[in-house]
Each structure stands twice: as structure tokens, then as C-alpha cells.
Tab-separated table of N, CA and C in Angstrom:
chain	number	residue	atom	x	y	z
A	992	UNK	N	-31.199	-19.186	-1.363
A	992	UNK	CA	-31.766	-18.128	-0.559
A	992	UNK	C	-30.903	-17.867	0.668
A	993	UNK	N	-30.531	-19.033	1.249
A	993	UNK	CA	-29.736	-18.697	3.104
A	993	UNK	C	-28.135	-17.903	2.215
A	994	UNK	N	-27.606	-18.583	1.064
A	994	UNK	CA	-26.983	-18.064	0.891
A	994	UNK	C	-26.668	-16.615	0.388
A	995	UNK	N	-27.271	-16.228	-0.125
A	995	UNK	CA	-28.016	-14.313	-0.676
A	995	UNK	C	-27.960	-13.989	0.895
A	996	UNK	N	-28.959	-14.177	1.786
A	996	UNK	CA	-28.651	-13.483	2.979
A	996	UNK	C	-27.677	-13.380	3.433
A	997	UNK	N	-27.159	-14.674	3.735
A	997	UNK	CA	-25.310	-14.739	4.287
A	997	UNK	C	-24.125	-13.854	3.632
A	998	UNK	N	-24.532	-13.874	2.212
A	998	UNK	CA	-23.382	-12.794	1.841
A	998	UNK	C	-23.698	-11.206	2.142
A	999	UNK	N	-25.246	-10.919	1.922
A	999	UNK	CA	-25.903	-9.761	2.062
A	999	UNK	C	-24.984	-9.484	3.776
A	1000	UNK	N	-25.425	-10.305	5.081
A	1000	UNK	CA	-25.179	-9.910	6.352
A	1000	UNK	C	-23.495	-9.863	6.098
A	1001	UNK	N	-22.616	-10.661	5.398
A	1001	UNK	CA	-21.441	-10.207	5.543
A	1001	UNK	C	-20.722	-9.028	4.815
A	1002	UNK	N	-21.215	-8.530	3.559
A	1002	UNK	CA	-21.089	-7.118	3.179
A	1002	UNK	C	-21.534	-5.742	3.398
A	1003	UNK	N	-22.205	-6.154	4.572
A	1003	UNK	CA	-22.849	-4.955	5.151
A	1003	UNK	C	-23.045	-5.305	6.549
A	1004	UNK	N	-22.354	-5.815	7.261
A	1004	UNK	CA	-22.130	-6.106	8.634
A	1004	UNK	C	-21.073	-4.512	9.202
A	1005	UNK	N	-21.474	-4.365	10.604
A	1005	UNK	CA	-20.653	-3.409	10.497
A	1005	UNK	C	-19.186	-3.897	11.237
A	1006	UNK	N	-18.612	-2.765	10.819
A	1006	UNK	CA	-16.735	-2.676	11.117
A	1006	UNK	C	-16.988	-1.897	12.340
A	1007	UNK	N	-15.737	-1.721	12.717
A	1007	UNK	CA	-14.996	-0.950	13.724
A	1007	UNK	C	-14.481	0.239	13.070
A	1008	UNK	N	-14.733	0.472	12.422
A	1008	UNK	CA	-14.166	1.978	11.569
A	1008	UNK	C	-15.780	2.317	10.515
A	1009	UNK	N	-15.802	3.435	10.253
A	1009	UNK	CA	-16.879	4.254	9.262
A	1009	UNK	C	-16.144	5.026	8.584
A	1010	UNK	N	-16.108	5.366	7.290
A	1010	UNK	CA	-15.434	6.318	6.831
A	1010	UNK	C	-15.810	7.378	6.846
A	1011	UNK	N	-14.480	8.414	6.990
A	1011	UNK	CA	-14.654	9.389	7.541
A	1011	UNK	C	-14.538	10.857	6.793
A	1012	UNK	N	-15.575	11.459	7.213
A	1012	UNK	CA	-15.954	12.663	5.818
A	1012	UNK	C	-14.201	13.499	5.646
A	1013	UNK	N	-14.437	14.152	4.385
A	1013	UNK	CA	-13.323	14.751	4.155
A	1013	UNK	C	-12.813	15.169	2.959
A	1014	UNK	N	-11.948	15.568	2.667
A	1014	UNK	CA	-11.521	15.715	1.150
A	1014	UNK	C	-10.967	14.384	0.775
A	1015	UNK	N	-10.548	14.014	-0.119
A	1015	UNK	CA	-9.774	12.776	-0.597
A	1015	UNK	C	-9.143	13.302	-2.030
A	1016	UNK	N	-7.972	12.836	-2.032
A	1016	UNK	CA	-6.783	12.631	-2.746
A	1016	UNK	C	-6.618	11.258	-3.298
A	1017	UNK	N	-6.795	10.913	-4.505
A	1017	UNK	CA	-6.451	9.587	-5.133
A	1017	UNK	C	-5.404	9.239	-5.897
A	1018	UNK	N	-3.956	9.081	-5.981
A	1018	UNK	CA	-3.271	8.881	-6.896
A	1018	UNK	C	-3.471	8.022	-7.761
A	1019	UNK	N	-3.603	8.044	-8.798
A	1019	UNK	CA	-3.453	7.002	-9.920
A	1019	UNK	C	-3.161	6.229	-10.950
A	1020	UNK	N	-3.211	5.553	-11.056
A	1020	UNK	CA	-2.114	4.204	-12.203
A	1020	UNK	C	-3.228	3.728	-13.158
A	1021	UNK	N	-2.896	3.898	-14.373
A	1021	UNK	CA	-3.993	3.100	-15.214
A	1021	UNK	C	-3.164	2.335	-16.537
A	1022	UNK	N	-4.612	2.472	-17.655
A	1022	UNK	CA	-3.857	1.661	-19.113
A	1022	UNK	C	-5.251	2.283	-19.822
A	1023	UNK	N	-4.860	2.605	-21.081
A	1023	UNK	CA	-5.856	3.215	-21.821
A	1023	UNK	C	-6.295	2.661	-23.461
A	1024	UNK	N	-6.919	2.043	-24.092
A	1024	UNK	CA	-6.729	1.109	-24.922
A	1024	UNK	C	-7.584	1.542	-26.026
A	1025	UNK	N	-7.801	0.927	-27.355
A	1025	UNK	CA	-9.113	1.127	-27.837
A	1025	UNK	C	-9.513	2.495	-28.433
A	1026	UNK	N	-7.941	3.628	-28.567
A	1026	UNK	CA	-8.028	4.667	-29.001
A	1026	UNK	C	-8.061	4.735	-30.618
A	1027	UNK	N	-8.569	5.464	-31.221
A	1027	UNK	CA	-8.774	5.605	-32.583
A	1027	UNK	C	-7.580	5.800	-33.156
A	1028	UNK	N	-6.651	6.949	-32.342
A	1028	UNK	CA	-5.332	6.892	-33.198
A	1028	UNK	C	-4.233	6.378	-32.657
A	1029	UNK	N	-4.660	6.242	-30.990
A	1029	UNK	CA	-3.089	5.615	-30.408
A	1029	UNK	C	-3.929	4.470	-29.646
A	1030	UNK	N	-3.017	3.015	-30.205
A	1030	UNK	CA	-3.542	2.407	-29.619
A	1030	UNK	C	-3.712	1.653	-28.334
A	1031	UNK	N	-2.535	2.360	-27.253
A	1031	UNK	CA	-2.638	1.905	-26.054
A	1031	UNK	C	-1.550	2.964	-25.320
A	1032	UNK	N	-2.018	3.499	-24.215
A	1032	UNK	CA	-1.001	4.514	-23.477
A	1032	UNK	C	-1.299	4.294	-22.011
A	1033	UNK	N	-0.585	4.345	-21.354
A	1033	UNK	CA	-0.067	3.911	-19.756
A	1033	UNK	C	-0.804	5.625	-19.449
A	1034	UNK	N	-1.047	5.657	-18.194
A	1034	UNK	CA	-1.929	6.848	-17.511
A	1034	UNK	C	-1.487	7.096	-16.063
A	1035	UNK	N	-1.513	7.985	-15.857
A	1035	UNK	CA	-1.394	8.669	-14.201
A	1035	UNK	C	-1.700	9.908	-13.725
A	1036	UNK	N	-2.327	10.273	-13.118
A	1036	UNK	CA	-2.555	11.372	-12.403
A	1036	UNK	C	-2.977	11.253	-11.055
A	1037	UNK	N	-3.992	12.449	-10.360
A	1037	UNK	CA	-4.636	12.155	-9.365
A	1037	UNK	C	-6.421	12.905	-9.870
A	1038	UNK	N	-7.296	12.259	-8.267
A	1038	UNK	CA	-8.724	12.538	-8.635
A	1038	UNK	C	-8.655	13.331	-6.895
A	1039	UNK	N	-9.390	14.508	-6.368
A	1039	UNK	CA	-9.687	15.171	-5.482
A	1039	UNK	C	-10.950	14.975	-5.601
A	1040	UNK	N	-11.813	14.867	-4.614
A	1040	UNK	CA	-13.147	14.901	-4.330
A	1040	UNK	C	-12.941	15.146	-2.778
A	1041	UNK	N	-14.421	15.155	-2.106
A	1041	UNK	CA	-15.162	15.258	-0.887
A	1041	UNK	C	-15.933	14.449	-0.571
A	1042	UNK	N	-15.490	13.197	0.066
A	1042	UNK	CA	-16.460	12.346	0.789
A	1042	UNK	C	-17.394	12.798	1.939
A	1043	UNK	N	-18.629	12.440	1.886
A	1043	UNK	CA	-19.473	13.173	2.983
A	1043	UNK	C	-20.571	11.540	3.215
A	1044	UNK	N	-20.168	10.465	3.918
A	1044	UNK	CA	-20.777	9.169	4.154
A	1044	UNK	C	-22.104	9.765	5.311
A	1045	UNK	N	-23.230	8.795	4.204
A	1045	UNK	CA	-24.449	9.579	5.815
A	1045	UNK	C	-24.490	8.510	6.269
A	1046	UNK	N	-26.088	8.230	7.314
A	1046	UNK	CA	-26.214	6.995	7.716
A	1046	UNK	C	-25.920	6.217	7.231
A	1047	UNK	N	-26.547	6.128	6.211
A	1047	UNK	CA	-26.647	4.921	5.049
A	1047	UNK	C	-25.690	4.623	4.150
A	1048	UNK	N	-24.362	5.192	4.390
A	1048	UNK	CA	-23.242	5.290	3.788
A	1048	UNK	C	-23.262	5.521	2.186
A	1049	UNK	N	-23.879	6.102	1.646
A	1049	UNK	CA	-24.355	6.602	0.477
A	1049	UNK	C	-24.420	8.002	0.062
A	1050	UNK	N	-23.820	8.429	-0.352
A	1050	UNK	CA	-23.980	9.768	-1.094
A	1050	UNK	C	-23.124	10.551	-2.214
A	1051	UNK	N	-24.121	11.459	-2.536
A	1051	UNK	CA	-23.115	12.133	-4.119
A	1051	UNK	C	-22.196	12.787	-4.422
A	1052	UNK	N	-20.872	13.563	-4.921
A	1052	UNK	CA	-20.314	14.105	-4.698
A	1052	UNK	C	-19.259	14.461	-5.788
A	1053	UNK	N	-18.800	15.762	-6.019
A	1053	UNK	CA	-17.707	16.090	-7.350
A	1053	UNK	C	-16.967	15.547	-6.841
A	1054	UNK	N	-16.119	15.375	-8.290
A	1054	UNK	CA	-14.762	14.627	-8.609
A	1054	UNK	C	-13.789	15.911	-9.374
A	1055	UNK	N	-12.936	16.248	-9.263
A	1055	UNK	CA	-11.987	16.507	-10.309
A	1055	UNK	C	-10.703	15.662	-10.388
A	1056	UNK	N	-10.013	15.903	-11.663
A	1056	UNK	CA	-9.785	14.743	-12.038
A	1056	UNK	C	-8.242	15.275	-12.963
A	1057	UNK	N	-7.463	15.129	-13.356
A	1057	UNK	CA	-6.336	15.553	-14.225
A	1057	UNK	C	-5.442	13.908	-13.927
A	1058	UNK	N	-5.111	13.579	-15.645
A	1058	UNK	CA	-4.483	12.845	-15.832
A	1058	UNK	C	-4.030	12.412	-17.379
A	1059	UNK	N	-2.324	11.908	-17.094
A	1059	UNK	CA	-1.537	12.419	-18.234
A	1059	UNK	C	-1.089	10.867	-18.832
A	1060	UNK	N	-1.308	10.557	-20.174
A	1060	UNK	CA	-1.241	9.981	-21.142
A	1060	UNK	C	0.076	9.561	-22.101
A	1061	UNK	N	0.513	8.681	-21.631
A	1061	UNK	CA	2.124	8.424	-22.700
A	1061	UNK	C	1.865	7.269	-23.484
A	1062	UNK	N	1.482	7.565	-24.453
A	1062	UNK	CA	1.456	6.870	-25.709
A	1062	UNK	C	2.736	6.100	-26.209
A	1063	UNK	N	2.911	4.593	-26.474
A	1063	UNK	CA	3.950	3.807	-27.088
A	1063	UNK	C	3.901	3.687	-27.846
A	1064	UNK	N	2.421	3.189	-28.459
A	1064	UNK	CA	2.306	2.346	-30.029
A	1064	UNK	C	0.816	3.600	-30.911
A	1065	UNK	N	1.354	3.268	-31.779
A	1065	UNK	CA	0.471	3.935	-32.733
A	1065	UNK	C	1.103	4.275	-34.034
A	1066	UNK	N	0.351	5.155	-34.390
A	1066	UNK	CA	1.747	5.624	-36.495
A	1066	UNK	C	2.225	6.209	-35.762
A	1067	UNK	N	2.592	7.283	-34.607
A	1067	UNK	CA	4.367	8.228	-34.470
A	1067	UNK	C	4.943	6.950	-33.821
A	1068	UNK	N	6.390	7.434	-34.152
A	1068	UNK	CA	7.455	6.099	-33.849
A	1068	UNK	C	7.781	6.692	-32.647
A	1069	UNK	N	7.726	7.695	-31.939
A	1069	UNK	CA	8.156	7.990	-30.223
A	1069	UNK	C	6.977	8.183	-29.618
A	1070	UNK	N	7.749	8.473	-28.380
A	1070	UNK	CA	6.400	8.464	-27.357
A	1070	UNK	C	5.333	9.502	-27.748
A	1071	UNK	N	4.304	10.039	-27.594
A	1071	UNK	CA	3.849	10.835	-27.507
A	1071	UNK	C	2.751	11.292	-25.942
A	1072	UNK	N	2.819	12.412	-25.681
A	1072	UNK	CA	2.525	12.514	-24.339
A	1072	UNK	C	1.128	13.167	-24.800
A	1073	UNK	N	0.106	13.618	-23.721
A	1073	UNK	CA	-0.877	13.787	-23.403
A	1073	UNK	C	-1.889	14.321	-22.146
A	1074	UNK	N	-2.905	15.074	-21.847
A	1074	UNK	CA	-3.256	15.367	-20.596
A	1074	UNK	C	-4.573	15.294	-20.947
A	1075	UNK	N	-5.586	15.138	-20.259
A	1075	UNK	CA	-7.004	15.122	-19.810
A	1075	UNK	C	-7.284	16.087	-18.546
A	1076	UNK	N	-8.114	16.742	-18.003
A	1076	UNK	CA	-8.463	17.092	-17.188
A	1076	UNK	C	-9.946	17.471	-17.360
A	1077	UNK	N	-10.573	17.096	-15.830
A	1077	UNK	CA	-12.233	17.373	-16.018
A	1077	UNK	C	-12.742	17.194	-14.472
A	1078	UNK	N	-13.815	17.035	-14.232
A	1078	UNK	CA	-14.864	16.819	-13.362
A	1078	UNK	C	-16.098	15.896	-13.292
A	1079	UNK	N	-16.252	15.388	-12.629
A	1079	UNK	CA	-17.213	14.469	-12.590
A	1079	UNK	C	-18.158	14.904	-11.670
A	1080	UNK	N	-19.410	13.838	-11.084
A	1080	UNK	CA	-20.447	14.157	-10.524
A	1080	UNK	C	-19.973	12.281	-9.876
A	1081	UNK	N	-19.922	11.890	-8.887
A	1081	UNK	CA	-19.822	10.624	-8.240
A	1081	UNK	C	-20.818	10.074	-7.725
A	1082	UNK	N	-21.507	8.973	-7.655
A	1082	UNK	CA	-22.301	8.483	-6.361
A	1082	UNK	C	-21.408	7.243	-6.287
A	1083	UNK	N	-21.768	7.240	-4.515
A	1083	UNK	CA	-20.608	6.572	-3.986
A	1083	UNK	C	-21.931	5.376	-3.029
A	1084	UNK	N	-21.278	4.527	-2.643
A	1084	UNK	CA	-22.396	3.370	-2.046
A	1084	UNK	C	-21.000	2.806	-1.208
A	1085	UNK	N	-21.271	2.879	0.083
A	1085	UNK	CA	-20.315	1.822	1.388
A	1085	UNK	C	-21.388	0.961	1.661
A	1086	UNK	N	-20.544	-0.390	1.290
A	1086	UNK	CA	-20.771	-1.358	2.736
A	1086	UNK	C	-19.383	-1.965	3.181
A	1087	UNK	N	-19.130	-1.504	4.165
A	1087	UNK	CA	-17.657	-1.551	4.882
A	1087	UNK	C	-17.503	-2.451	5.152
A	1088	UNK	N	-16.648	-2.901	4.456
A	1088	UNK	CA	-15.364	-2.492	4.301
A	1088	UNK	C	-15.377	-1.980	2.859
A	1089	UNK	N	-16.198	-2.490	1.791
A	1089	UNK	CA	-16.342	-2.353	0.344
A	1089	UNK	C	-16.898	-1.371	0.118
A	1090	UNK	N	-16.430	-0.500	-1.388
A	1090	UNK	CA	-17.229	0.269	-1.607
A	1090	UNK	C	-17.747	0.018	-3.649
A	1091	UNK	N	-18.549	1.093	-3.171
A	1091	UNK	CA	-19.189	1.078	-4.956
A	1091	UNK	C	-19.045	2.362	-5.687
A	1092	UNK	N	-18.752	2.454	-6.770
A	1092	UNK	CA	-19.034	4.356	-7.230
A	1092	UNK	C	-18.828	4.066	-8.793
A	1093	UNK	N	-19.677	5.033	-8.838
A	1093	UNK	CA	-20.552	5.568	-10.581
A	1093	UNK	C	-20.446	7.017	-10.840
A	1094	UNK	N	-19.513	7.080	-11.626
A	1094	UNK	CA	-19.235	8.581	-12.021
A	1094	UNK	C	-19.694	9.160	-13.570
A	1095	UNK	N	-19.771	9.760	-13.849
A	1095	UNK	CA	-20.236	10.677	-15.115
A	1095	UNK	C	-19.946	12.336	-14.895
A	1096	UNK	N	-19.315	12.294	-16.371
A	1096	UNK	CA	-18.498	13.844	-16.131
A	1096	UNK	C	-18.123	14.531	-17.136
A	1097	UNK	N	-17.721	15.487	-17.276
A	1097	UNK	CA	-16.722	15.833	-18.883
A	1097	UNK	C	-15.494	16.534	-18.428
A	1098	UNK	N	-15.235	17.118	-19.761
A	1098	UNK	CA	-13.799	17.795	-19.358
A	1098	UNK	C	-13.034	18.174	-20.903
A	1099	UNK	N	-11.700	17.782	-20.638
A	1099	UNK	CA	-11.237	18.602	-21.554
A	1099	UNK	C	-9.839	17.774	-21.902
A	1100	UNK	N	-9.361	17.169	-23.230
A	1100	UNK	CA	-7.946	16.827	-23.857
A	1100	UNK	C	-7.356	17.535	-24.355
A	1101	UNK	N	-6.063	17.555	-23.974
A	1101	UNK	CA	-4.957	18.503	-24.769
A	1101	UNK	C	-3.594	17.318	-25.375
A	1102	UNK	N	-3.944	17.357	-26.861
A	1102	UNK	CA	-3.390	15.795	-27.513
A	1102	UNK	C	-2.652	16.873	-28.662
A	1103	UNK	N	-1.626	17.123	-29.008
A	1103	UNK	CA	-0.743	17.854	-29.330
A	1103	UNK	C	-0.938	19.154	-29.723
A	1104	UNK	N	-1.298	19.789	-30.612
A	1104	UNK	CA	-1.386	21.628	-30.809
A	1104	UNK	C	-3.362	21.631	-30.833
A	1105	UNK	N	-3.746	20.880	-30.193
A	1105	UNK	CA	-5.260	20.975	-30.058
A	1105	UNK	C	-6.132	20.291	-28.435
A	1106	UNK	N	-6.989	21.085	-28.083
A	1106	UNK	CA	-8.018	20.949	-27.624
A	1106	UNK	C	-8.833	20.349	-27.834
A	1107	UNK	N	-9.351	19.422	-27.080
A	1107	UNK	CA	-10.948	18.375	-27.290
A	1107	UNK	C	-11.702	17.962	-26.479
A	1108	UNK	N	-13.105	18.148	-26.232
A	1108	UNK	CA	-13.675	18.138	-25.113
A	1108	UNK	C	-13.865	17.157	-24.846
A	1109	UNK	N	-14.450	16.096	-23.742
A	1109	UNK	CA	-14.155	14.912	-23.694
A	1109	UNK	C	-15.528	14.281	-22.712
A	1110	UNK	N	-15.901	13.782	-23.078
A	1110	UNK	CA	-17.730	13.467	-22.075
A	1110	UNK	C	-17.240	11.598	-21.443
A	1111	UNK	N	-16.859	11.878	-20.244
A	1111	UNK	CA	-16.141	10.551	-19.430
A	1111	UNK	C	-17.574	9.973	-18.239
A	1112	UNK	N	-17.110	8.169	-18.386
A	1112	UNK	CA	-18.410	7.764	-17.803
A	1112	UNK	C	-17.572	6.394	-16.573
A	1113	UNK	N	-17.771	5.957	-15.592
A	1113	UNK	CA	-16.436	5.225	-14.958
A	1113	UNK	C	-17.289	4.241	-13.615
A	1114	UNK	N	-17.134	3.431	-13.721
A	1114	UNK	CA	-17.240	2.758	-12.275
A	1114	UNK	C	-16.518	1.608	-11.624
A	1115	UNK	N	-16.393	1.762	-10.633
A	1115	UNK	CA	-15.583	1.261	-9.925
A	1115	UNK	C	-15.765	0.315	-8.405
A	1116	UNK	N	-14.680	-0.526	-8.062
A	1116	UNK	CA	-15.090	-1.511	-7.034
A	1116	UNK	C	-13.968	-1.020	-6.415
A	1117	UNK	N	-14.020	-0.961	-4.660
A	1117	UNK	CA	-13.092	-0.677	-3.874
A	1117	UNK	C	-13.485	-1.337	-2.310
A	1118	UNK	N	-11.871	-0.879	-1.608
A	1118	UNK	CA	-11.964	-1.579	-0.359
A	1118	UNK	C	-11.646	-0.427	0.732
A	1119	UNK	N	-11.984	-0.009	2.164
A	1119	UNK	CA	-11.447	0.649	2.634
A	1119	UNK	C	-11.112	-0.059	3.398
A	1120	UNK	N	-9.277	0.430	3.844
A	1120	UNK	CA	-8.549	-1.030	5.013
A	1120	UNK	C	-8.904	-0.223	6.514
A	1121	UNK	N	-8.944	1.058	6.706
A	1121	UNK	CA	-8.967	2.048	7.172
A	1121	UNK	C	-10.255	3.060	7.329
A	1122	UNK	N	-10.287	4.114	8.301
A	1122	UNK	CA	-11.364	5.437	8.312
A	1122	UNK	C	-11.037	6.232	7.350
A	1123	UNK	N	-9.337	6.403	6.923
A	1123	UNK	CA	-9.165	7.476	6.013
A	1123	UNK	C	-7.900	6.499	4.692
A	1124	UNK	N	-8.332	5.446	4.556
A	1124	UNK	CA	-7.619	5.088	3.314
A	1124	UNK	C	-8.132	3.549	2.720
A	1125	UNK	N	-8.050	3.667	1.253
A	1125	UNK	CA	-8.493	2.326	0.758
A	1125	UNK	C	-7.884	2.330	-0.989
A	1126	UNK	N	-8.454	1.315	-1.067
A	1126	UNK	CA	-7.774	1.239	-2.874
A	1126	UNK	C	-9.418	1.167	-3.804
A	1127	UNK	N	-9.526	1.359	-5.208
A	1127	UNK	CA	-9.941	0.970	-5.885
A	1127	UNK	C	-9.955	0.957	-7.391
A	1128	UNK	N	-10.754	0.281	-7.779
A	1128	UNK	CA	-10.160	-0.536	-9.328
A	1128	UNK	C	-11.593	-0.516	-10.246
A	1129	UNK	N	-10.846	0.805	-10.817
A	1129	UNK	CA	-12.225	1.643	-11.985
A	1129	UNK	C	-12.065	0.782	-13.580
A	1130	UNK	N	-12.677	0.760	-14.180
A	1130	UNK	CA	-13.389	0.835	-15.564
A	1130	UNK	C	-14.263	1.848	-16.177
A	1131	UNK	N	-13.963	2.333	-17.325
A	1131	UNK	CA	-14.632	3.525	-18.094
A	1131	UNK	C	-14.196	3.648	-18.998
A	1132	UNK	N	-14.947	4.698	-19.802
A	1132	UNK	CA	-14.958	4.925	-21.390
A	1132	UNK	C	-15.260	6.670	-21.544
A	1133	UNK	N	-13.772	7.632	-22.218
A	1133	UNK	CA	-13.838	8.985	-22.390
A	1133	UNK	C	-14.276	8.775	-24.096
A	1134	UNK	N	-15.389	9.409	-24.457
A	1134	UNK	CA	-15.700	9.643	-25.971
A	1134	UNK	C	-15.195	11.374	-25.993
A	1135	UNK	N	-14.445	11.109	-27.046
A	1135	UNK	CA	-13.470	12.272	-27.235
A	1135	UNK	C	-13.886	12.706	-28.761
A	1136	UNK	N	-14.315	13.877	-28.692
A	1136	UNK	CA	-14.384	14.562	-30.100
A	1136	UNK	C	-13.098	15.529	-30.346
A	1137	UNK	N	-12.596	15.088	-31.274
A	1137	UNK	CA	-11.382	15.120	-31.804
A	1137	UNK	C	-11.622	15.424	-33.664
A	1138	UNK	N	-10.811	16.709	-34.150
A	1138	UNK	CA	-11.032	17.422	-35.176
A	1138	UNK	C	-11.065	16.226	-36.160
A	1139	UNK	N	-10.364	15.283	-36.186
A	1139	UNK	CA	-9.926	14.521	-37.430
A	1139	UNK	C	-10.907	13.567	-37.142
A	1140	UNK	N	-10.988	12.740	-36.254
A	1140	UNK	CA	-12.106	11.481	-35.870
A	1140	UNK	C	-12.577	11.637	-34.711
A	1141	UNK	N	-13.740	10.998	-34.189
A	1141	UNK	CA	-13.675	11.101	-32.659
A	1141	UNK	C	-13.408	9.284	-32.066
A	1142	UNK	N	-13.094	9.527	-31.035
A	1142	UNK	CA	-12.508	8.383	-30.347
A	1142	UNK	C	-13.639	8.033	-29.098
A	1143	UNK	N	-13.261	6.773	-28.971
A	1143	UNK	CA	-14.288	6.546	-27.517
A	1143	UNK	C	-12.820	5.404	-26.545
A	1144	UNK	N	-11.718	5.655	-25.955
A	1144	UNK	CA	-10.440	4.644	-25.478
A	1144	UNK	C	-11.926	3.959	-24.109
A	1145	UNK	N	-11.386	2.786	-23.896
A	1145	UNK	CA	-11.545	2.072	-22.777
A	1145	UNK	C	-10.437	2.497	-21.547
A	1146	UNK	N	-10.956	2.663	-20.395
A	1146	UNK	CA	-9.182	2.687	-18.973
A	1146	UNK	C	-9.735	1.679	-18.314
A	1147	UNK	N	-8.509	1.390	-17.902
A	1147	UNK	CA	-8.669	0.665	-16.269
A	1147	UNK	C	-8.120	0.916	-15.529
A	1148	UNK	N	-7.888	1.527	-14.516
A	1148	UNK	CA	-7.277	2.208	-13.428
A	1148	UNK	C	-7.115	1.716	-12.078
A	1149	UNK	N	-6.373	1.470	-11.611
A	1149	UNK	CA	-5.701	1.694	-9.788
A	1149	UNK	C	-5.748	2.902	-9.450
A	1150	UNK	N	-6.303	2.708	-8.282
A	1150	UNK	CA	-5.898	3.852	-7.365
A	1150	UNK	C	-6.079	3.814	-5.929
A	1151	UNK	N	-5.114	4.425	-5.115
A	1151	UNK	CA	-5.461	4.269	-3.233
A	1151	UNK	C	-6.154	6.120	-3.496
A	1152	UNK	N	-6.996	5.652	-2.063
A	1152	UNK	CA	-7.718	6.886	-2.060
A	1152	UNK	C	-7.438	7.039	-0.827
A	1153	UNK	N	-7.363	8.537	-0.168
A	1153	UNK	CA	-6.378	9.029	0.827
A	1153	UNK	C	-7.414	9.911	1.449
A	1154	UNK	N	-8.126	9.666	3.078
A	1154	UNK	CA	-8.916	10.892	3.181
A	1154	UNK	C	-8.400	11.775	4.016
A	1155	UNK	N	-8.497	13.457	4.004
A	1155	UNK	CA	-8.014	14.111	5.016
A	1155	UNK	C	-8.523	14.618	5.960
């Protein structure tokens, strides 16, 4: 029990900084696995949203999202490239320095002479070092309907998030 409180008062103790509302810019680094036809491709793009922290450092907020796919291994013997792009819906949870966020969204794949819509679900653990910058480290699953099969890949992603 003393211990539950003790961690409770130290993850939600306050800082010297609050984060601070704004747009945000996320660059990002991932790995994508668990695909039906390719079975593992390296990832990068960026995510734009609008942080808006209330009292309670809690609140909801779009995501958009574009990010591009280079496939190594699978049946083609070269690379094959790839793009995603979509939108999400975020809820975001601070206790500062840490944060929390749960996204759900869809969007859209463009995986060689075809289109596929793509229904993406993601959450993530992060740190802010800063009022306007921090890192965090997502997990999620895009189920992709795709003409021939549909796919559901696993990611795991890096990313610093940048506020302006």
C-alpha cells in the first residue's frame, strides 16, 4: 500500500515545466512486422497534431499521420517501397514528466498500383524532458484490407515530439 502511494506521489508530483499547448510535429522511426505479404519493413514518417493540456493534463485530440514503408524480405527479391497516410482521434493523459496516449484512426495504403484503406489502433508511453519537447515509444496494429488478402502488421515506433 505505502508503496502504490509513493509511486502514485512521484508520477504525478509536479515539475517546473507544464506542457505547453500547440501544434506538435513528431518525426518518426519504426519496424513493421507480421505482414501477410511482406514480412518485415523499416518505417518513417512524421505525425502533426494539437496538444491542448487542461488542468488535469488530459485531453483529446487529431492526429494526422503519413508514413513510408521499405520492405526487405518477403517473395520480391528488392526492396519494395510503400506509404500509409491517415488520421487518428488521440487521448492523451500527462503526469509530468510522463505521458500516456491511445489513438484509433483510419486512413489509407498505397502498396504498389493499388489503394487500401487501412483502420489503425496505437498506444504509447512517453517522456517530456521539456515544455515543448519529449520522446515516445508506440505499439499498434493497421488491419489493412487489401484486394488479394487482408493483413493486420504489428509497429513499434520512436518518435521525439516537437511542440510549437
Amino acid at each position: 500500500m505505502f508503496a502504490s502511494i509513493a509511486f502514485l506521489s512521484l508520477i504525478s508530483a509536479p515539475f517546473s515545466f507544464e506542457v505547453k499547448p500547440g501544434f506538435s510535429l513528431e518525426p518518426v522511426a519504426g519496424y513493421q512486422f507480421s505482414d501477410v505479404s511482406d514480412n518485415a519493413a523499416v518505417m518513417g514518417g512524421a505525425r502533426l497534431s494539437f496538444l491542448q493540456p487542461n488542468q488535469r493534463d488530459a485531453f483529446i485530440t487529431g492526429e494526422l499521420e503519413w508514413m513510408s514503408q521499405t520492405v526487405f524480405t518477403g517473395k520480391q527479391k528488392t526492396p519494395m517501397y510503400k506509404w500509409t497516410a491517415g488520421g487518428s482521434v488521440a487521448f492523451y493523459e500527462i503526469f509530468n514528466p510522463y505521458a500516456f496516449r491511445i489513438l484509433v484512426g483510419g486512413g489509407i495504403e498505397r502498396r504498389r498500383n493499388s489503394f487500401n484503406p487501412v483502420f489503425t489502433y496505437r498506444a504509447g508511453l512517453g517522456r517530456f524532458f521539456s515544455a515543448r519537447c519529449g520522446i515516445f515509444a508506440d505499439v499498434g496494429q493497421r488491419l489493412i484490407s487489401r484486394t488479394e488478402k487482408d493483413s493486420d502488421p504489428i509497429e513499434t515506433s520512436l518518435s521525439a515530439i516537437i511542440v510549437f
